mmCIF file of C-alpha atoms in Angstrom:
data_model
loop_
_atom_site.group_PDB
_atom_site.id
_atom_site.type_symbol
_atom_site.label_atom_id
_atom_site.label_comp_id
_atom_site.label_asym_id
_atom_site.label_seq_id
_atom_site.Cartn_x
_atom_site.Cartn_y
_atom_site.Cartn_z
ATOM 1 C CA UNK K 29 6.311 55.203 -71.364
ATOM 2 C CA UNK K 30 9.891 55.652 -72.637
ATOM 3 C CA UNK K 31 12.660 53.144 -71.926
ATOM 4 C CA UNK K 32 16.138 54.276 -73.058
ATOM 5 C CA UNK K 33 17.971 51.594 -75.020
ATOM 6 C CA UNK K 34 21.734 51.115 -74.686
ATOM 7 C CA UNK K 35 23.523 48.712 -77.032
ATOM 8 C CA UNK K 36 27.037 47.480 -76.386
ATOM 9 C CA UNK K 37 29.041 46.191 -79.326
ATOM 10 C CA UNK K 38 30.359 42.699 -78.587
ATOM 11 C CA UNK K 39 32.522 42.499 -81.707
ATOM 12 C CA UNK K 40 34.759 44.952 -83.482
ATOM 13 C CA UNK K 41 33.261 47.043 -86.271
ATOM 14 C CA UNK K 42 34.455 46.040 -89.753
ATOM 15 C CA UNK K 43 37.443 47.966 -91.035
ATOM 16 C CA UNK K 44 36.607 50.974 -93.212
ATOM 17 C CA UNK K 45 39.802 50.507 -95.200
ATOM 18 C CA UNK K 46 38.530 47.404 -96.963
ATOM 19 C CA UNK K 47 37.441 43.808 -96.520
ATOM 20 C CA UNK K 48 39.075 41.808 -93.777
ATOM 21 C CA UNK K 49 38.384 38.488 -95.386
ATOM 22 C CA UNK K 50 35.689 37.608 -92.835
ATOM 23 C CA UNK K 51 32.527 38.829 -94.590
ATOM 24 C CA UNK K 52 30.304 36.009 -93.306
ATOM 25 C CA UNK K 53 31.067 36.820 -89.660
ATOM 26 C CA UNK K 54 30.399 40.529 -90.249
ATOM 27 C CA UNK K 55 27.014 39.773 -91.849
ATOM 28 C CA UNK K 56 26.039 37.563 -88.939
ATOM 29 C CA UNK K 57 26.999 40.273 -86.467
ATOM 30 C CA UNK K 58 24.818 42.780 -88.288
ATOM 31 C CA UNK K 59 21.920 40.345 -88.323
ATOM 32 C CA UNK K 60 22.077 39.686 -84.573
ATOM 33 C CA UNK K 61 22.476 43.394 -83.820
ATOM 34 C CA UNK K 62 19.290 44.227 -85.757
ATOM 35 C CA UNK K 63 17.498 41.286 -84.175
ATOM 36 C CA UNK K 64 18.402 42.627 -80.729
ATOM 37 C CA UNK K 65 17.100 46.096 -81.643
ATOM 38 C CA UNK K 66 13.791 44.720 -82.927
ATOM 39 C CA UNK K 67 13.361 42.540 -79.826
ATOM 40 C CA UNK K 68 13.948 45.449 -77.462
ATOM 41 C CA UNK K 69 11.595 47.708 -79.389
ATOM 42 C CA UNK K 70 8.883 45.052 -79.118
ATOM 43 C CA UNK K 71 9.480 44.884 -75.367
ATOM 44 C CA UNK K 72 9.135 48.667 -75.109
ATOM 45 C CA UNK K 73 5.809 48.560 -76.992
ATOM 46 C CA UNK K 74 4.468 45.764 -74.783
ATOM 47 C CA UNK K 75 5.416 47.582 -71.576
ATOM 48 C CA UNK K 76 3.906 50.830 -72.863
ATOM 49 C CA UNK K 77 0.631 49.108 -73.745
ATOM 50 C CA UNK K 78 0.486 47.380 -70.351
ATOM 51 C CA UNK K 79 1.017 50.672 -68.569
ATOM 52 C CA UNK K 80 -1.834 52.289 -70.490
ATOM 53 C CA UNK K 81 -4.149 49.366 -69.733
ATOM 54 C CA UNK K 82 -3.374 49.610 -66.036
ATOM 55 C CA UNK K 83 -4.107 53.333 -66.057
ATOM 56 C CA UNK K 84 -7.439 52.822 -67.817
ATOM 57 C CA UNK K 85 -8.521 50.174 -65.324
ATOM 58 C CA UNK K 86 -7.374 52.015 -62.219
ATOM 59 C CA UNK K 87 -10.067 52.329 -59.545
ATOM 60 C CA UNK K 88 -9.220 55.908 -58.670
ATOM 61 C CA UNK K 89 -8.760 58.372 -61.507
ATOM 62 C CA UNK K 90 -5.734 60.708 -61.581
ATOM 63 C CA UNK K 91 -6.315 64.281 -60.409
ATOM 64 C CA UNK K 92 -7.129 66.900 -63.007
ATOM 65 C CA UNK K 93 -10.055 68.094 -65.102
ATOM 66 C CA UNK K 94 -13.182 66.025 -64.710
ATOM 67 C CA UNK K 95 -13.441 64.015 -67.887
ATOM 68 C CA UNK K 96 -13.413 61.088 -65.456
ATOM 69 C CA UNK K 97 -15.065 61.219 -62.033
ATOM 70 C CA UNK K 98 -14.597 58.828 -59.117
ATOM 71 C CA UNK K 99 -17.337 58.332 -56.541
ATOM 72 C CA UNK K 100 -16.754 55.865 -53.710
ATOM 73 C CA UNK K 101 -19.604 53.402 -53.143
ATOM 74 C CA UNK K 102 -20.463 51.229 -50.159
ATOM 75 C CA UNK K 103 -22.064 47.833 -50.923
ATOM 76 C CA UNK K 104 -25.834 47.908 -50.375
ATOM 77 C CA UNK K 105 -27.704 45.628 -52.810
ATOM 78 C CA UNK K 106 -29.606 46.251 -54.966
ATOM 79 C CA UNK K 107 -28.726 49.968 -54.973
ATOM 80 C CA UNK K 108 -24.978 49.310 -55.056
ATOM 81 C CA UNK K 109 -23.691 45.816 -55.852
ATOM 82 C CA UNK K 110 -19.957 45.110 -55.659
ATOM 83 C CA UNK K 111 -18.221 42.683 -58.051
ATOM 84 C CA UNK K 112 -20.972 42.693 -60.673
ATOM 85 C CA UNK K 113 -20.409 44.079 -64.154
ATOM 86 C CA UNK K 114 -23.889 43.325 -65.512
ATOM 87 C CA UNK K 115 -25.833 44.513 -62.465
ATOM 88 C CA UNK K 116 -23.764 46.995 -60.442
ATOM 89 C CA UNK K 117 -26.848 48.374 -58.708
ATOM 90 C CA UNK K 118 -29.446 50.963 -59.642
ATOM 91 C CA UNK K 119 -27.666 53.869 -57.910
ATOM 92 C CA UNK K 120 -24.499 53.063 -59.860
ATOM 93 C CA UNK K 121 -26.353 52.717 -63.168
ATOM 94 C CA UNK K 122 -28.302 55.935 -62.610
ATOM 95 C CA UNK K 123 -25.138 57.868 -61.788
ATOM 96 C CA UNK K 124 -23.253 56.416 -64.752
ATOM 97 C CA UNK K 125 -26.108 57.325 -67.091
ATOM 98 C CA UNK K 126 -26.370 60.852 -65.681
ATOM 99 C CA UNK K 127 -22.652 61.521 -66.093
ATOM 100 C CA UNK K 128 -22.556 59.807 -69.494
ATOM 101 C CA UNK K 129 -25.182 62.256 -70.746
ATOM 102 C CA UNK K 130 -22.604 64.967 -69.962
ATOM 103 C CA UNK K 131 -19.745 63.053 -71.660
ATOM 104 C CA UNK K 132 -18.179 62.211 -68.302
ATOM 105 C CA UNK K 133 -16.961 58.730 -67.367
ATOM 106 C CA UNK K 134 -17.770 57.544 -63.845
ATOM 107 C CA UNK K 135 -15.597 55.179 -61.797
ATOM 108 C CA UNK K 136 -17.244 53.532 -58.774
ATOM 109 C CA UNK K 137 -14.800 51.694 -56.496
ATOM 110 C CA UNK K 138 -16.414 49.905 -53.551
ATOM 111 C CA UNK K 139 -15.363 50.298 -49.929
ATOM 112 C CA UNK K 140 -16.935 49.800 -46.502
ATOM 113 C CA UNK K 141 -18.962 52.889 -45.593
ATOM 114 C CA UNK K 142 -16.479 54.436 -43.134
ATOM 115 C CA UNK K 143 -13.590 54.029 -45.588
ATOM 116 C CA UNK K 144 -15.626 55.452 -48.479
ATOM 117 C CA UNK K 145 -16.661 58.427 -46.351
ATOM 118 C CA UNK K 146 -13.059 59.127 -45.301
ATOM 119 C CA UNK K 147 -11.769 58.981 -48.893
ATOM 120 C CA UNK K 148 -14.439 61.442 -50.031
ATOM 121 C CA UNK K 149 -14.156 63.739 -47.026
ATOM 122 C CA UNK K 150 -10.372 63.998 -47.481
ATOM 123 C CA UNK K 151 -10.637 64.622 -51.227
ATOM 124 C CA UNK K 152 -8.958 61.388 -52.337
ATOM 125 C CA UNK K 153 -12.024 60.703 -54.510
ATOM 126 C CA UNK K 154 -14.544 63.156 -55.965
ATOM 127 C CA UNK K 155 -17.359 62.159 -53.653
ATOM 128 C CA UNK K 156 -19.771 59.460 -52.506
ATOM 129 C CA UNK K 157 -22.209 57.548 -54.686
ATOM 130 C CA UNK K 158 -24.897 58.298 -52.135
ATOM 131 C CA UNK K 159 -25.458 59.672 -48.666
ATOM 132 C CA UNK K 160 -28.268 61.088 -46.597
ATOM 133 C CA UNK K 161 -28.402 64.761 -45.709
ATOM 134 C CA UNK K 162 -27.111 65.893 -42.343
ATOM 135 C CA UNK K 163 -26.425 69.580 -41.579
ATOM 136 C CA UNK K 164 -22.936 68.787 -40.289
ATOM 137 C CA UNK K 165 -22.019 67.206 -43.622
ATOM 138 C CA UNK K 166 -22.425 70.513 -45.456
ATOM 139 C CA UNK K 167 -18.932 71.500 -44.309
ATOM 140 C CA UNK K 168 -17.400 68.760 -46.456
ATOM 141 C CA UNK K 169 -19.966 67.996 -49.171
ATOM 142 C CA UNK K 170 -22.223 69.446 -51.831
ATOM 143 C CA UNK K 171 -25.516 67.552 -52.189
ATOM 144 C CA UNK K 172 -26.976 66.690 -55.568
ATOM 145 C CA UNK K 173 -30.632 66.735 -56.498
ATOM 146 C CA UNK K 174 -32.514 63.758 -55.068
ATOM 147 C CA UNK K 175 -30.947 60.504 -56.240
ATOM 148 C CA UNK K 176 -33.535 58.221 -54.648
ATOM 149 C CA UNK K 177 -35.448 57.427 -51.485
ATOM 150 C CA UNK K 178 -34.706 55.227 -48.490
ATOM 151 C CA UNK K 179 -37.982 53.543 -47.623
ATOM 152 C CA UNK K 180 -38.543 51.430 -44.536
ATOM 153 C CA UNK K 181 -41.476 49.050 -44.692
ATOM 154 C CA UNK K 182 -43.275 46.304 -42.812
ATOM 155 C CA UNK K 183 -43.943 43.027 -44.625
ATOM 156 C CA UNK K 184 -46.611 40.496 -43.615
ATOM 157 C CA UNK K 185 -48.902 37.846 -45.054
ATOM 158 C CA UNK K 186 -51.928 38.987 -43.040
ATOM 159 C CA UNK K 187 -53.778 42.209 -43.856
ATOM 160 C CA UNK K 188 -54.735 42.781 -40.225
ATOM 161 C CA UNK K 189 -51.059 43.025 -39.278
ATOM 162 C CA UNK K 190 -50.393 45.818 -41.746
ATOM 163 C CA UNK K 191 -53.631 47.658 -40.965
ATOM 164 C CA UNK K 192 -52.798 47.765 -37.246
ATOM 165 C CA UNK K 193 -49.302 49.264 -37.650
ATOM 166 C CA UNK K 194 -48.733 52.917 -38.593
ATOM 167 C CA UNK K 195 -45.396 53.249 -36.801
ATOM 168 C CA UNK K 196 -43.039 50.907 -34.971
ATOM 169 C CA UNK K 197 -44.615 51.441 -31.554
ATOM 170 C CA UNK K 198 -47.783 49.782 -32.872
ATOM 171 C CA UNK K 199 -45.880 46.498 -33.337
ATOM 172 C CA UNK K 200 -44.971 45.972 -29.674
ATOM 173 C CA UNK K 201 -46.975 42.774 -29.331
ATOM 174 C CA UNK K 202 -45.498 41.234 -32.496
ATOM 175 C CA UNK K 203 -42.473 39.129 -33.355
ATOM 176 C CA UNK K 204 -40.646 41.009 -36.090
ATOM 177 C CA UNK K 205 -37.663 39.901 -38.169
ATOM 178 C CA UNK K 206 -34.776 42.211 -39.083
ATOM 179 C CA UNK K 207 -31.606 41.616 -41.123
ATOM 180 C CA UNK K 208 -28.530 41.491 -38.916
ATOM 181 C CA UNK K 209 -26.390 44.610 -39.342
ATOM 182 C CA UNK K 210 -29.208 46.985 -40.336
ATOM 183 C CA UNK K 211 -29.717 49.947 -37.998
ATOM 184 C CA UNK K 212 -33.407 49.018 -38.051
ATOM 185 C CA UNK K 213 -32.632 46.599 -35.215
ATOM 186 C CA UNK K 214 -31.871 49.505 -32.889
ATOM 187 C CA UNK K 215 -35.098 51.300 -33.812
ATOM 188 C CA UNK K 216 -37.128 48.126 -33.279
ATOM 189 C CA UNK K 217 -35.589 47.422 -29.875
ATOM 190 C CA UNK K 218 -36.163 51.024 -28.759
ATOM 191 C CA UNK K 219 -39.823 50.484 -29.689
ATOM 192 C CA UNK K 220 -39.764 47.433 -27.373
ATOM 193 C CA UNK K 221 -40.498 44.973 -30.185
ATOM 194 C CA UNK K 222 -39.668 41.267 -29.953
ATOM 195 C CA UNK K 223 -36.896 41.142 -32.582
ATOM 196 C CA UNK K 224 -35.619 38.066 -34.433
ATOM 197 C CA UNK K 225 -32.353 38.565 -36.326
ATOM 198 C CA UNK K 226 -31.431 36.828 -39.608
ATOM 199 C CA UNK K 227 -28.542 37.035 -42.056
ATOM 200 C CA UNK K 228 -30.599 37.856 -45.157
ATOM 201 C CA UNK K 229 -33.968 38.938 -46.503
ATOM 202 C CA UNK K 230 -34.416 35.435 -47.964
ATOM 203 C CA UNK K 231 -34.181 33.870 -44.511
ATOM 204 C CA UNK K 232 -36.699 36.361 -43.135
ATOM 205 C CA UNK K 233 -39.127 35.640 -45.976
ATOM 206 C CA UNK K 234 -38.927 31.916 -45.253
ATOM 207 C CA UNK K 235 -39.522 32.536 -41.538
ATOM 208 C CA UNK K 236 -42.480 34.764 -42.356
ATOM 209 C CA UNK K 237 -44.042 32.221 -44.714
ATOM 210 C CA UNK K 238 -43.586 29.445 -42.134
ATOM 211 C CA UNK K 239 -45.483 31.658 -39.642
ATOM 212 C CA UNK K 240 -42.555 31.942 -37.245
ATOM 213 C CA UNK K 241 -42.704 35.727 -37.633
ATOM 214 C CA UNK K 242 -45.631 38.113 -37.538
ATOM 215 C CA UNK K 243 -43.856 40.578 -39.795
ATOM 216 C CA UNK K 244 -40.544 41.629 -41.313
ATOM 217 C CA UNK K 245 -39.087 45.125 -40.904
ATOM 218 C CA UNK K 246 -36.760 45.985 -43.779
ATOM 219 C CA UNK K 247 -35.593 48.564 -46.271
ATOM 220 C CA UNK K 248 -37.870 48.373 -49.299
ATOM 221 C CA UNK K 249 -35.133 48.206 -51.923
ATOM 222 C CA UNK K 250 -33.558 44.829 -50.996
ATOM 223 C CA UNK K 251 -36.931 43.281 -50.124
ATOM 224 C CA UNK K 252 -38.611 44.492 -53.327
ATOM 225 C CA UNK K 253 -35.662 43.163 -55.321
ATOM 226 C CA UNK K 254 -36.117 39.755 -53.710
ATOM 227 C CA UNK K 255 -39.897 39.723 -54.109
ATOM 228 C CA UNK K 256 -40.067 41.131 -57.645
ATOM 229 C CA UNK K 257 -36.833 39.988 -59.323
ATOM 230 C CA UNK K 258 -35.063 37.116 -57.571
ATOM 231 C CA UNK K 259 -38.052 35.284 -56.051
ATOM 232 C CA UNK K 260 -35.991 32.033 -56.061
ATOM 233 C CA UNK K 261 -39.152 29.965 -56.572
ATOM 234 C CA UNK K 262 -40.159 30.414 -52.924
ATOM 235 C CA UNK K 263 -43.678 28.918 -52.527
ATOM 236 C CA UNK K 264 -46.201 31.449 -51.272
ATOM 237 C CA UNK K 265 -43.988 34.486 -51.841
ATOM 238 C CA UNK K 266 -46.803 36.232 -53.721
ATOM 239 C CA UNK K 267 -48.878 36.313 -50.515
ATOM 240 C CA UNK K 268 -46.498 38.787 -48.870
ATOM 241 C CA UNK K 269 -47.836 42.344 -48.665
ATOM 242 C CA UNK K 270 -46.119 45.540 -47.614
ATOM 243 C CA UNK K 271 -46.728 48.880 -45.915
ATOM 244 C CA UNK K 272 -44.240 51.772 -46.043
ATOM 245 C CA UNK K 273 -43.507 53.319 -42.648
ATOM 246 C CA UNK K 274 -40.977 55.983 -43.625
ATOM 247 C CA UNK K 275 -39.724 57.608 -46.805
ATOM 248 C CA UNK K 276 -36.571 59.741 -46.769
ATOM 249 C CA UNK K 277 -34.608 61.142 -49.726
ATOM 250 C CA UNK K 278 -30.911 60.572 -50.296
ATOM 251 C CA UNK K 279 -28.400 62.231 -52.581
ATOM 252 C CA UNK K 280 -25.074 61.881 -54.313
ATOM 253 C CA UNK K 281 -22.402 63.863 -52.492
ATOM 254 C CA UNK K 282 -19.529 65.767 -54.107
ATOM 255 C CA UNK K 283 -16.604 66.603 -51.845
ATOM 256 C CA UNK K 284 -15.764 70.292 -51.600
ATOM 257 C CA UNK K 285 -12.080 69.379 -51.827
ATOM 258 C CA UNK K 286 -12.253 68.162 -55.428
ATOM 259 C CA UNK K 287 -11.396 70.375 -58.376
ATOM 260 C CA UNK K 288 -14.331 72.432 -59.757
ATOM 261 C CA UNK K 289 -16.779 70.883 -57.271
ATOM 262 C CA UNK K 290 -19.573 73.346 -58.106
ATOM 263 C CA UNK K 291 -19.270 72.681 -61.829
ATOM 264 C CA UNK K 292 -19.200 68.927 -61.256
ATOM 265 C CA UNK K 293 -22.372 69.128 -59.162
ATOM 266 C CA UNK K 294 -24.086 71.155 -61.891
ATOM 267 C CA UNK K 295 -23.174 68.560 -64.525
ATOM 268 C CA UNK K 296 -24.516 65.741 -62.346
ATOM 269 C CA UNK K 297 -27.812 67.530 -61.668
ATOM 270 C CA UNK K 298 -28.249 68.296 -65.371
ATOM 271 C CA UNK K 299 -27.645 64.627 -66.169
ATOM 272 C CA UNK K 300 -30.087 63.420 -63.493
ATOM 273 C CA UNK K 301 -32.773 65.706 -64.879
ATOM 274 C CA UNK K 302 -32.134 64.456 -68.420
ATOM 275 C CA UNK K 303 -32.457 60.744 -67.591
ATOM 276 C CA UNK K 304 -35.598 61.347 -65.538
ATOM 277 C CA UNK K 305 -37.239 63.165 -68.443
ATOM 278 C CA UNK K 306 -36.197 60.488 -70.936
ATOM 279 C CA UNK K 307 -37.610 57.662 -68.798
ATOM 280 C CA UNK K 308 -34.219 56.012 -68.365
ATOM 281 C CA UNK K 309 -34.276 56.631 -64.611
ATOM 282 C CA UNK K 310 -37.463 54.603 -64.104
ATOM 283 C CA UNK K 311 -36.273 51.970 -66.573
ATOM 284 C CA UNK K 312 -33.153 51.363 -64.473
ATOM 285 C CA UNK K 313 -35.229 51.084 -61.288
ATOM 286 C CA UNK K 314 -37.544 48.606 -62.982
ATOM 287 C CA UNK K 315 -34.590 46.399 -63.840
ATOM 288 C CA UNK K 316 -34.050 45.933 -60.093
ATOM 289 C CA UNK K 317 -37.699 45.392 -59.189
ATOM 290 C CA UNK K 318 -38.219 48.936 -57.894
ATOM 291 C CA UNK K 319 -41.625 50.108 -59.111
ATOM 292 C CA UNK K 320 -41.475 53.249 -61.228
ATOM 293 C CA UNK K 321 -44.142 55.099 -59.258
ATOM 294 C CA UNK K 322 -41.888 54.922 -56.205
ATOM 295 C CA UNK K 323 -39.351 57.137 -57.955
ATOM 296 C CA UNK K 324 -41.616 60.184 -57.825
#
């Protein structure tokens, strides 16, 4: 950053024909002039440094060659956790590690899903941290190799409950808890299940352990994180068992509107392969309570 400096003399320059008899005043003027120059130069340096810091911390990288990539994320703990530097979520850590293996820095700003999708679709960011495959999305996105799996599972304390349910229709006579806001509610109601809504997995676990629910229908990732990592000293939590009802892959999505989209996708896939082979992929999942065998 360059700031032009303009100095205005406030006193007359000393005569070149000889001394004027006021040497002390002239020396003082020179001192204050140099002091002003030094002060302004310091200000320029400070402003330049601040500008660089702001650019480095910007959420969306400037357009250009992909030494830095920006993928928009939507909050979905524990896969994607907003406002956490130590545990940003396993999808975020996996993607960062994959790109880092290719000497590429990844930025992951968080937005609500619809906003994130719009930013990626319109090319304002390089893509989405994750999305499921739909044929109509191929117009706007390139899909990476499998990033992970979305697993839906039933949780219960009684073995007979889990043994009797192979799909949602088998749970018609049960009272089942679902987290408010998950699309699982719609699927459960279509299956004519007696649904109880709650604001969190923790609340559902407490309802299940107090026998006010027959079962809990949830995505495996947030429930496994609660059961295997957080736990929160909930008495009886170890008695909860699970059965997976569905298992669908999801991907990272690169927008076709970004520069060198094909090359960027190739770098990401190479990085994903590298961290799987090294064991880092499973290590990251384990940090969030996701069992390594589920990554296969």
